[in-house]
Coordinates of N, CA and C and ligand atoms in Angstrom, one line a residue:
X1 N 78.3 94.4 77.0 CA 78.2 94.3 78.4 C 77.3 93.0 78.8
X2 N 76.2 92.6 77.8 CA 75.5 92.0 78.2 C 74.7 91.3 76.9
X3 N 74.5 89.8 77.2 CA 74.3 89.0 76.1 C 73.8 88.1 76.5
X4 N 72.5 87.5 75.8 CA 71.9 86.8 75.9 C 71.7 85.6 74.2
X5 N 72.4 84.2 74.4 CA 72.3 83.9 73.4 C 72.0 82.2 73.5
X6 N 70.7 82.4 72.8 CA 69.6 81.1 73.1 C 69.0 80.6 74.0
X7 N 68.7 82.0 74.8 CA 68.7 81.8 76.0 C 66.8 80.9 76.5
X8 N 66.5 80.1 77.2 CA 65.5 79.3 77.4 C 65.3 79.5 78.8
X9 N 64.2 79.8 79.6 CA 64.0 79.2 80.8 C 62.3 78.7 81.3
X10 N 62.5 77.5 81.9 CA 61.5 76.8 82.1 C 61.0 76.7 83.7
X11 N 59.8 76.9 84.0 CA 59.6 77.1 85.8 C 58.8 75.5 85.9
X12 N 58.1 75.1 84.6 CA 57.7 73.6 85.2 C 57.5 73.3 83.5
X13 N 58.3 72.1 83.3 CA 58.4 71.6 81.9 C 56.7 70.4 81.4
X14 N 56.5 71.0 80.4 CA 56.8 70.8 79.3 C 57.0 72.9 78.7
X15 N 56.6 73.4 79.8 CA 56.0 75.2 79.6 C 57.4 75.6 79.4
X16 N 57.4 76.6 78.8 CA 58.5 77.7 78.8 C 58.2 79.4 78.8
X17 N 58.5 79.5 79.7 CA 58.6 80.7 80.3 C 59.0 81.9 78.6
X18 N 60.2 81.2 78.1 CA 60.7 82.4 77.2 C 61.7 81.4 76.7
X19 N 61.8 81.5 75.3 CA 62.4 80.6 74.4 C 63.4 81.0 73.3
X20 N 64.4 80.5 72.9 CA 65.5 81.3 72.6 C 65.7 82.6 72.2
X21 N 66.2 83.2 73.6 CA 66.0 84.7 73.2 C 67.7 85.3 72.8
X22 N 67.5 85.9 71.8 CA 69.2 86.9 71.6 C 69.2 88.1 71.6
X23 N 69.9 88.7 72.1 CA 70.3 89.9 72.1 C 71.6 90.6 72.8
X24 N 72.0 91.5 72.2 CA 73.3 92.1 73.7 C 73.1 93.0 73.5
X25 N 73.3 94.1 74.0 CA 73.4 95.1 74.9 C 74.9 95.7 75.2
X26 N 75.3 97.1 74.8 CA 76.4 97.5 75.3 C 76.5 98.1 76.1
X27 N 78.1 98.7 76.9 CA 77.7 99.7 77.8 C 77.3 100.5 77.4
X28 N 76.2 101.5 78.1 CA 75.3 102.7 77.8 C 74.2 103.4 77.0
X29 N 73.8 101.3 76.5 CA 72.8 101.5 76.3 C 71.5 101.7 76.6
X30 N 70.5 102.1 76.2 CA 68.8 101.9 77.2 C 68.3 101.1 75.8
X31 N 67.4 100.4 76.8 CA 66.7 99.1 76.4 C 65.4 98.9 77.1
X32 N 64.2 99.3 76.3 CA 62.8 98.6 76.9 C 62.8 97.1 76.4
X33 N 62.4 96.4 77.4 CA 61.8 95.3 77.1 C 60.1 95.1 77.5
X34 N 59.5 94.9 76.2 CA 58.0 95.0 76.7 C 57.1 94.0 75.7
X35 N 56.1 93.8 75.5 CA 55.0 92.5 75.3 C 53.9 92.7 76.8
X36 N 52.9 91.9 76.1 CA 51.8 92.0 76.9 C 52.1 91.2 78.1
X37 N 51.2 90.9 79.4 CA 51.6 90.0 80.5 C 51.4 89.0 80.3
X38 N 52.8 87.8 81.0 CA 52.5 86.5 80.4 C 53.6 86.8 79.7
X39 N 54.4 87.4 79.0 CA 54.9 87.3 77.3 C 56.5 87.3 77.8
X40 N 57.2 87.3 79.2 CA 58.4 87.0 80.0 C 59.6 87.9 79.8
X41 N 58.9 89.2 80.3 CA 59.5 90.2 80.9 C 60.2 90.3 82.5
X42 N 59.6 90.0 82.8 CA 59.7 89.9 84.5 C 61.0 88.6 84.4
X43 N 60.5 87.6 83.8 CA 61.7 86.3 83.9 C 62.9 87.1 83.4
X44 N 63.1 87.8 81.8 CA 64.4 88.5 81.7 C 65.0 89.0 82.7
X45 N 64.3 89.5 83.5 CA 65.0 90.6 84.4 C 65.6 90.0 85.6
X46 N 64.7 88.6 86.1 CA 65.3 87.7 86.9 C 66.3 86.9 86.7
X47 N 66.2 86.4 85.5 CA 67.6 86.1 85.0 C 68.8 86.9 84.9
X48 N 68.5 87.8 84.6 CA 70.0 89.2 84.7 C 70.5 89.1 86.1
X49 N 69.5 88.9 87.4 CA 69.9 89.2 88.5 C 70.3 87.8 89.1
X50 N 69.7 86.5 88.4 CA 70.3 85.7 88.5 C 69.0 85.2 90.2
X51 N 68.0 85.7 90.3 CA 67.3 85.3 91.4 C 66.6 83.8 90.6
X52 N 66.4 83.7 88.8 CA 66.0 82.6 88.4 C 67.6 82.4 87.4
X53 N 67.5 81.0 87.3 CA 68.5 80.6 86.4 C 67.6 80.1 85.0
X54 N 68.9 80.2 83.9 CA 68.2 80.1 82.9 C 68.4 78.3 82.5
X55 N 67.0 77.6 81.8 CA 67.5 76.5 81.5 C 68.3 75.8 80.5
X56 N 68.3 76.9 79.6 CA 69.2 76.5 78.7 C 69.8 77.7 77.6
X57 N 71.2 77.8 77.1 CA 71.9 78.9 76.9 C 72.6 79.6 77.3
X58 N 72.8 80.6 77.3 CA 74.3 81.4 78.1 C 73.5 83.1 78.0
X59 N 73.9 83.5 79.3 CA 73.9 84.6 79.7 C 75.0 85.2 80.4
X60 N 75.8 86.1 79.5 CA 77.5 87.1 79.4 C 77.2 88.3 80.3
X61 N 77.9 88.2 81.1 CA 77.6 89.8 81.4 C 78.9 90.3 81.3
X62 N 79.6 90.7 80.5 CA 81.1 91.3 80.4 C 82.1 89.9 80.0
X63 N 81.0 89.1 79.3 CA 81.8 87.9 79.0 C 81.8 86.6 79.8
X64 N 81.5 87.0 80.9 CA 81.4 85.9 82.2 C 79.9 85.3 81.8
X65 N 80.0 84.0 82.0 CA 78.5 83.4 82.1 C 77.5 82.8 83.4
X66 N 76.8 84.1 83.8 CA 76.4 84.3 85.2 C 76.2 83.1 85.3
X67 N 75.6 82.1 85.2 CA 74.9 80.6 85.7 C 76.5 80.0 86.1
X68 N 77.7 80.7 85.8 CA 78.5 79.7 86.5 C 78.9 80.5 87.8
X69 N 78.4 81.7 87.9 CA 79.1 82.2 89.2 C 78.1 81.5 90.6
X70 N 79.5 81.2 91.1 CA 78.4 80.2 92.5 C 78.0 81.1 93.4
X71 N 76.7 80.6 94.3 CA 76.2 81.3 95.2 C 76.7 82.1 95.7
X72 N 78.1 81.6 96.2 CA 78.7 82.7 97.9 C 79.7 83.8 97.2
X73 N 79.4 84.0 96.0 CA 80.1 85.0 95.0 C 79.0 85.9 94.0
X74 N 77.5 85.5 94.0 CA 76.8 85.9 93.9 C 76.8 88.0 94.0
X75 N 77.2 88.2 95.0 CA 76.8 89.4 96.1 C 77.7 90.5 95.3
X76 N 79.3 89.8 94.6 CA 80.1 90.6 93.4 C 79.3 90.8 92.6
X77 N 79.0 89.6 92.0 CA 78.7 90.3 90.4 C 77.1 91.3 91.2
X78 N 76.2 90.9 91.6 CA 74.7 91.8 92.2 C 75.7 93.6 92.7
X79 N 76.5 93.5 93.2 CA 77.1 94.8 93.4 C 77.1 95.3 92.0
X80 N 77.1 95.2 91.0 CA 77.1 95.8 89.8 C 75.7 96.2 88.9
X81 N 75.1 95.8 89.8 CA 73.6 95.8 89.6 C 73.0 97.2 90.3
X82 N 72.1 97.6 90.0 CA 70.4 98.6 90.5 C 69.5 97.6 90.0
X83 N 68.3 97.8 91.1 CA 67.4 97.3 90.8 C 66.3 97.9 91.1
X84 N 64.9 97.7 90.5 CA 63.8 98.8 90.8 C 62.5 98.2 90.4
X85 N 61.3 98.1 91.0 CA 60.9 97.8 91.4 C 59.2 98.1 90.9
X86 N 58.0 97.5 90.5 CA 57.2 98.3 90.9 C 56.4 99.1 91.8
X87 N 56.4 98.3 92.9 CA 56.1 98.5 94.0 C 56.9 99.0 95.3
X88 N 57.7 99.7 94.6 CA 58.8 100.4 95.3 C 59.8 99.6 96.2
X89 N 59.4 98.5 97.3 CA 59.9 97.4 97.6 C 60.7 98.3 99.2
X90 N 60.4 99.5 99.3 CA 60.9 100.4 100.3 C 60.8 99.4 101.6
X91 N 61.3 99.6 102.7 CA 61.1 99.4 104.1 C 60.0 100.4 104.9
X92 N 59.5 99.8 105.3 CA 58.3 100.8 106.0 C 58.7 101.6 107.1
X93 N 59.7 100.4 108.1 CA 59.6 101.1 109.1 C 61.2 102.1 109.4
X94 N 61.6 102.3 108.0 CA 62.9 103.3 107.7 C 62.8 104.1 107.2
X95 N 63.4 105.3 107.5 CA 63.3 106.9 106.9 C 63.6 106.7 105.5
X96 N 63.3 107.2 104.3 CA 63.9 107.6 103.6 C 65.3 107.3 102.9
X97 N 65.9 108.1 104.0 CA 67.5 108.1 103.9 C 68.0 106.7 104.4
X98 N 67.6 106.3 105.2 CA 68.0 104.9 106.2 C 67.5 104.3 104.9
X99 N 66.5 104.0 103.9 CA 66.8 103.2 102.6 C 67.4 103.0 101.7
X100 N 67.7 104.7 101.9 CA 68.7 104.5 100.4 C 70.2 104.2 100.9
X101 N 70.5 104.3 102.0 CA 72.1 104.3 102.9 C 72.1 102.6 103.1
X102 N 70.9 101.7 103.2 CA 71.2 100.4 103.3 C 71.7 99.8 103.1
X103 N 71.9 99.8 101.5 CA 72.5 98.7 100.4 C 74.0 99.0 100.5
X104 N 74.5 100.3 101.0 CA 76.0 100.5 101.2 C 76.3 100.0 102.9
X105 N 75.4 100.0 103.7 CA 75.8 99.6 105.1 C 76.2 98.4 105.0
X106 N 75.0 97.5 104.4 CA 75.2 95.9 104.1 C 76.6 95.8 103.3
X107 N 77.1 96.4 102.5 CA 78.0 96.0 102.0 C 79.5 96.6 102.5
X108 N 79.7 97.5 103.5 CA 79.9 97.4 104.8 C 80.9 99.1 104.5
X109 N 80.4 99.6 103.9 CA 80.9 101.0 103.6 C 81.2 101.9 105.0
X110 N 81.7 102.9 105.1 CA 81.7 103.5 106.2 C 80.7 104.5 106.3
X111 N 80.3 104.9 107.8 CA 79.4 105.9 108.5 C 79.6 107.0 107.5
X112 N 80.2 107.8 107.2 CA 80.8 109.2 106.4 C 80.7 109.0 105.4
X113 N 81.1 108.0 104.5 CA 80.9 107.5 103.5 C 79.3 107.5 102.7
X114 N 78.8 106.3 103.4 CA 77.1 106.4 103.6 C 76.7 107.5 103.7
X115 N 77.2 107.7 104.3 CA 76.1 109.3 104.5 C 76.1 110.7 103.1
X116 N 77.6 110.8 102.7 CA 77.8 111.2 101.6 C 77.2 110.5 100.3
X117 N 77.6 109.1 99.9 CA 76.7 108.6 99.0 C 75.3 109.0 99.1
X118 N 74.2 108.8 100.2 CA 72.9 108.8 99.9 C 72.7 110.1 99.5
X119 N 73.0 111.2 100.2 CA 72.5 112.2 100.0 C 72.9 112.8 98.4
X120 N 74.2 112.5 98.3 CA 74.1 112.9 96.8 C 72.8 111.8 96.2
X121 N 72.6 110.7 96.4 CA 72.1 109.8 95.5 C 70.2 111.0 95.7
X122 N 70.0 111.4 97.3 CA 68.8 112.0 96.9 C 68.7 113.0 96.2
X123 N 69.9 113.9 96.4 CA 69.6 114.8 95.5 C 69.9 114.5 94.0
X124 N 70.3 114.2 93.6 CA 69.9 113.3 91.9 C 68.9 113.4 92.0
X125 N 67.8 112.6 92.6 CA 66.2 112.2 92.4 C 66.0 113.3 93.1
X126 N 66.2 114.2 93.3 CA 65.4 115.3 93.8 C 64.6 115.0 94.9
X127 N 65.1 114.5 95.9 CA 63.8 114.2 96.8 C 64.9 114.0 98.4
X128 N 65.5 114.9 98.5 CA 66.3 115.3 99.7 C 65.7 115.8 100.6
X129 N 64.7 116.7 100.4 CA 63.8 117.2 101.2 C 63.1 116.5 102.0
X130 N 62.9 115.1 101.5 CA 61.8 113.9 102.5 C 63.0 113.2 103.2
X131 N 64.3 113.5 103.2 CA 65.2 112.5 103.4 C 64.9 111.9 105.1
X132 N 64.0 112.3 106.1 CA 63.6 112.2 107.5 C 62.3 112.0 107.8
X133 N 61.4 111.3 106.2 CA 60.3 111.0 106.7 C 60.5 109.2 106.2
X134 N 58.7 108.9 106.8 CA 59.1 107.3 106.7 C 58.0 107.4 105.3
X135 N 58.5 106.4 104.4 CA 58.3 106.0 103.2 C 56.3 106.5 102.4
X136 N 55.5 106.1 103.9 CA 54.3 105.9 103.8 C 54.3 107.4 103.4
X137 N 54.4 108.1 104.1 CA 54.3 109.9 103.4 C 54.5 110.2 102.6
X138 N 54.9 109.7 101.6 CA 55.4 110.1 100.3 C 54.0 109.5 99.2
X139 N 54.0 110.2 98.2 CA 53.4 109.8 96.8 C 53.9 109.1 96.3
X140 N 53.2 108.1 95.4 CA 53.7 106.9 94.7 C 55.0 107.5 93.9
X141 N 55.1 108.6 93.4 CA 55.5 109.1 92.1 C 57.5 109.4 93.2
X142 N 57.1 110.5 94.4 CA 58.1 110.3 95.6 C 59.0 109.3 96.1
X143 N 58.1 108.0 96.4 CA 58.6 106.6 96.8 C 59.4 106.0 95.4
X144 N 59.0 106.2 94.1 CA 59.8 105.6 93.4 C 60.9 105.8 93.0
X145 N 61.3 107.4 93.3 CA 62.6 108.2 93.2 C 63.1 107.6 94.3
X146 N 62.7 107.6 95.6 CA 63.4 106.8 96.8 C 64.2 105.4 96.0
X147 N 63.4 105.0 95.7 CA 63.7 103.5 95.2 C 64.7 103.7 94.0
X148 N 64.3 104.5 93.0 CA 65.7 105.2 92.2 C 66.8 105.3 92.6
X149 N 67.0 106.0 94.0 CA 67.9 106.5 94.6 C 68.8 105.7 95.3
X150 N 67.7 104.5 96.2 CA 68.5 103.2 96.4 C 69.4 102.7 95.6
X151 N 68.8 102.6 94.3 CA 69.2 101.5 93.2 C 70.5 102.1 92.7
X152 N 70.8 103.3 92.7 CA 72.1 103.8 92.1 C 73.2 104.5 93.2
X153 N 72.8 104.3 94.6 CA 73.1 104.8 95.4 C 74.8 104.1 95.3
X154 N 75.2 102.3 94.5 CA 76.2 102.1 94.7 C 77.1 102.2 93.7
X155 N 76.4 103.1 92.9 CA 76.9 103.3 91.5 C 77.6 102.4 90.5
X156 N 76.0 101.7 90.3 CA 75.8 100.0 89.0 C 75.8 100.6 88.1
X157 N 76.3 99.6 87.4 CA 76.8 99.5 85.8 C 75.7 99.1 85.3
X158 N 74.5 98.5 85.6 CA 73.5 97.7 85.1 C 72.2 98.2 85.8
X159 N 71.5 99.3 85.8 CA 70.5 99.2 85.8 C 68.9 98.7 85.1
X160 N 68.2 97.9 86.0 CA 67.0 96.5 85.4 C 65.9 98.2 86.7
X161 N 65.0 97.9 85.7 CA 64.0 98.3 86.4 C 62.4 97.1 85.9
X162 N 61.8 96.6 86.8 CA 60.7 95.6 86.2 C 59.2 96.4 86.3
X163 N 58.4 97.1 85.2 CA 57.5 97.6 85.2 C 57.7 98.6 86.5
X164 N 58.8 99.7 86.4 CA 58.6 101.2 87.5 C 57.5 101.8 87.3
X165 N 57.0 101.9 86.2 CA 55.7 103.2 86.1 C 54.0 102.7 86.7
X166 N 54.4 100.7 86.5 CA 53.0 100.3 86.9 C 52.4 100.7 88.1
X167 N 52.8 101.6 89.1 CA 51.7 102.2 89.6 C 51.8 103.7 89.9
X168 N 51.8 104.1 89.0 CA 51.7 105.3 88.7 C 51.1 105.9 87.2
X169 N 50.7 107.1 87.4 CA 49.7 108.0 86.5 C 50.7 108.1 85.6
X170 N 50.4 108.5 83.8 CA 50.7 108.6 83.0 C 51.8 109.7 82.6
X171 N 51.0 110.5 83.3 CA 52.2 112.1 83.6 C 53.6 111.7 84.2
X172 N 53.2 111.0 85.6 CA 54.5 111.0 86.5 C 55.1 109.8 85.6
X173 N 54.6 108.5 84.7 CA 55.4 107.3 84.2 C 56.2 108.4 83.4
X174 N 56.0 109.0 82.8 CA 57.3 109.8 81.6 C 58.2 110.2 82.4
X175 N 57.9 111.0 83.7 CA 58.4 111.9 84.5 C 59.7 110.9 84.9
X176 N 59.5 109.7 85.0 CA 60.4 108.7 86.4 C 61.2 107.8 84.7
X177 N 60.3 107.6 83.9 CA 61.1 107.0 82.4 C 61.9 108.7 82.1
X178 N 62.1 109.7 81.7 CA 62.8 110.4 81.8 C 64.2 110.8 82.9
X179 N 63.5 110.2 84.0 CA 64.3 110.0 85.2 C 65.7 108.8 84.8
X180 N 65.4 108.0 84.2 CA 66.0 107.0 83.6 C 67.1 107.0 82.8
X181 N 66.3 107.7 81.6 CA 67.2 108.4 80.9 C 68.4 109.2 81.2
X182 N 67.7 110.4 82.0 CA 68.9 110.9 82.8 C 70.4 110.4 83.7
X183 N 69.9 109.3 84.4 CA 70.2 107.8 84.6 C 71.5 107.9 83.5
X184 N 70.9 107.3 82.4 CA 71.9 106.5 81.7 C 72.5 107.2 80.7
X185 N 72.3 108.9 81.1 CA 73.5 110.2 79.8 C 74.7 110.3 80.6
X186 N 74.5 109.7 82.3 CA 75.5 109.4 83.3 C 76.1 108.2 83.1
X187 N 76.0 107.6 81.8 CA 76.8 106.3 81.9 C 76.4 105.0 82.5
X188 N 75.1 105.1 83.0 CA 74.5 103.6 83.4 C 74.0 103.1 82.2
X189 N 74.0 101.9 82.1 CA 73.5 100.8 81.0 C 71.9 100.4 81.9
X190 N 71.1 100.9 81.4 CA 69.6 100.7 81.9 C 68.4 99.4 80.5
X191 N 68.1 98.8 81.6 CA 67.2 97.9 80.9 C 65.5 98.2 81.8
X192 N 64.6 98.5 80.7 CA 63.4 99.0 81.7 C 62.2 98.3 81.2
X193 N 61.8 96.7 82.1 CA 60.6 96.2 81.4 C 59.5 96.7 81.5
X194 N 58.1 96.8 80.7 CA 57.3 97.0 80.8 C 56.2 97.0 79.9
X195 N 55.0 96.4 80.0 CA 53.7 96.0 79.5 C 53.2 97.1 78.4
X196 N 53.8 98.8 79.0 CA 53.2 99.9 78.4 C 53.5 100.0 77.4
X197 N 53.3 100.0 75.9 CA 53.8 100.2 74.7 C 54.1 101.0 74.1
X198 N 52.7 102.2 75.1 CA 52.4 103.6 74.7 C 53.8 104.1 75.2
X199 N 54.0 104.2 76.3 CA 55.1 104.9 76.9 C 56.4 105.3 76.4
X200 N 56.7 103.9 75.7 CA 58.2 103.6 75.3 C 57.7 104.3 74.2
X201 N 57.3 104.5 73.2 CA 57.3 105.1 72.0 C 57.9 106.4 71.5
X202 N 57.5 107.2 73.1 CA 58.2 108.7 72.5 C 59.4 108.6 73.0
X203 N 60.3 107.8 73.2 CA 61.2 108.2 73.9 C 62.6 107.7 72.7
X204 N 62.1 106.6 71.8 CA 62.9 106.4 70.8 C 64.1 105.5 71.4
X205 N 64.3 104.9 72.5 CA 65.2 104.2 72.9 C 65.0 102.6 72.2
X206 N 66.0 102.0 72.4 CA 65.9 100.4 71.7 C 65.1 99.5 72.6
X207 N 63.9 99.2 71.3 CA 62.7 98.0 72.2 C 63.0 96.8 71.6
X208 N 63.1 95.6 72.7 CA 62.3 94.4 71.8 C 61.3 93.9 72.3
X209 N 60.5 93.9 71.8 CA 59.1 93.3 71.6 C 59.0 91.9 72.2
X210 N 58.1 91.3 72.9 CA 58.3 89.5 73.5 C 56.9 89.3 73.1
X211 N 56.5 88.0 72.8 CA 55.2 87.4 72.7 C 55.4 86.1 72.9
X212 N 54.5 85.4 73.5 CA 54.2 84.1 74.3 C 56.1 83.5 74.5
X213 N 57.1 84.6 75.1 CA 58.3 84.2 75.3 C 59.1 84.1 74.3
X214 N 58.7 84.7 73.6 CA 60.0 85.0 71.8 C 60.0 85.9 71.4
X215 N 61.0 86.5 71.5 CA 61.2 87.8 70.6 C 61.0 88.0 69.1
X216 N 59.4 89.1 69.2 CA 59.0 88.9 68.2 C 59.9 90.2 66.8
X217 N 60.1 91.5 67.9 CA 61.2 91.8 67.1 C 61.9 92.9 68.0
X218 N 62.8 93.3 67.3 CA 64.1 94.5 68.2 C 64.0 95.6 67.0
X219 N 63.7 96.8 67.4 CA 63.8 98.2 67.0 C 64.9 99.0 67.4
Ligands
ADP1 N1 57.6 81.3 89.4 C1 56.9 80.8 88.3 N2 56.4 79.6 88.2 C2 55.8 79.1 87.2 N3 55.5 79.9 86.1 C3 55.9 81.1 86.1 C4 56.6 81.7 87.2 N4 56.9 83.0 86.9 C5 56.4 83.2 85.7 N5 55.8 82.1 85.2 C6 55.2 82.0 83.8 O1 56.1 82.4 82.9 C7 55.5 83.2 81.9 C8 56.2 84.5 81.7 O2 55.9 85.3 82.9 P1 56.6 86.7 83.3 O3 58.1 86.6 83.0 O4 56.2 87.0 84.6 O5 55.9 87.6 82.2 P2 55.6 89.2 82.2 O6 56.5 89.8 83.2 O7 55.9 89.6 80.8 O8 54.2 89.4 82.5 C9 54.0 83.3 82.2 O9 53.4 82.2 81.5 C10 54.0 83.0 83.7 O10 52.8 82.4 84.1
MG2 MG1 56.2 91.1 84.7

């Protein structure tokens, strides 16, 4: 599904961000990607979405080499995408539901439709119950299931999460990485960066390891 091969990108040269990186990824696999900060986790994940381009190499997503899809075609291949967030990235001044029903309105789904999607998408994340409050009410651990719920609300082939657990307690990080998992025995291809080393450990899914932008190894 996804392949990354020699892949380079640079934000101000002579520096590189992350230096020939390889790997692929099939459908339905899970994938941590983690290394200390600094070590270009965050860049992987922007390159998948294509918000940074890579400087040099090829990046496949189903064989296609995203750096050639032009801008105003961009919004296809991102429809194949979930995305997730540390910081939840919620709208303040929208219920709940009005967040996770968004990403289908924008993409111009119908009223009945929407409405059916989200609510199944809350109840997945278990959090149907808040579906009528605004975001600030909720607990960190709450808001990130919202944001779960957004992300798969359009039912992607690709979900990228960039450090979800960084603000959250160690209990709820398993709780929402378990959340993931669950995720992807449904058939999502999930990629989940993150700093925490401890975390990924019990969970046995495939890591690669990054240091100063190189993959130091794949487990
Ligand atoms: N927009 C940017 N402009 C310049 N340098 C950047 C930018 N984003 C990231 N970097 C640099 O790229 C390297 C990798 O950063 P990043 O991918 O954010 O790492 P991580 O997510 O693992 O902490 C770091 O040296 C960082 O300073
Ligand atoms: Mg980062």
């Amino acid at each position: 599904m996804l392949k990354f091969l020699g892949v380079y990108k640079s934000y101000a040269l002579p520096y590189y961000a992350i230096s020939n990186i390889n790997f692929s990824l099939k459908k339905g696999e899970f994938l941590f990607v983690t290394g200390p900060s600094g070590a270009g986790k965050t860049t992987i994940i922007k390159l998948i979405t294509r918000e940074e381009k890579r400087s040099k190499g090829k990046i496949l997503f189903e064989g296609v080499d995203i750096s050639r899809i032009p801008k105003r075609k961009l919004h296809i291949y991102r429809k194949r995408l979930g995305i997730v967030f540390q910081d939840f990235r919620l709208i303040p001044y929208l219920t709940v539901s009005e967040n996770v029903s968004l990403p289908l309105i924008l993409r111009g789904h119908r009223k009945e439709e929407t409405k059916r999607m989200a609510i199944s998408a809350l109840e997945e994340l278990e959090i149907i119950h808040k579906a009528r409050e605004l975001p600030y009410s909720l607990s960190g651990g709450e808001q990130q299931r919202v944001a779960i719920a957004r992300a798969i609300v359009g039912n992607p082939d690709l979900l990228l999460a960039d450090e979800p657990t960084g603000n959250l307690d160690p209990m709820l990080s398993r709780k929402i990485i378990k959340i993931f998992q669950r995720m992807n025995l449904k058939g999502i291809t999930v990629i989940i960066a993150t700093h925490d080393s401890s975390l990924i450990e019990e969970f046995g899914e495939k890591v690669i390891y990054l240091s100063y932008g190189r993959v130091k190894k794949i487990l």
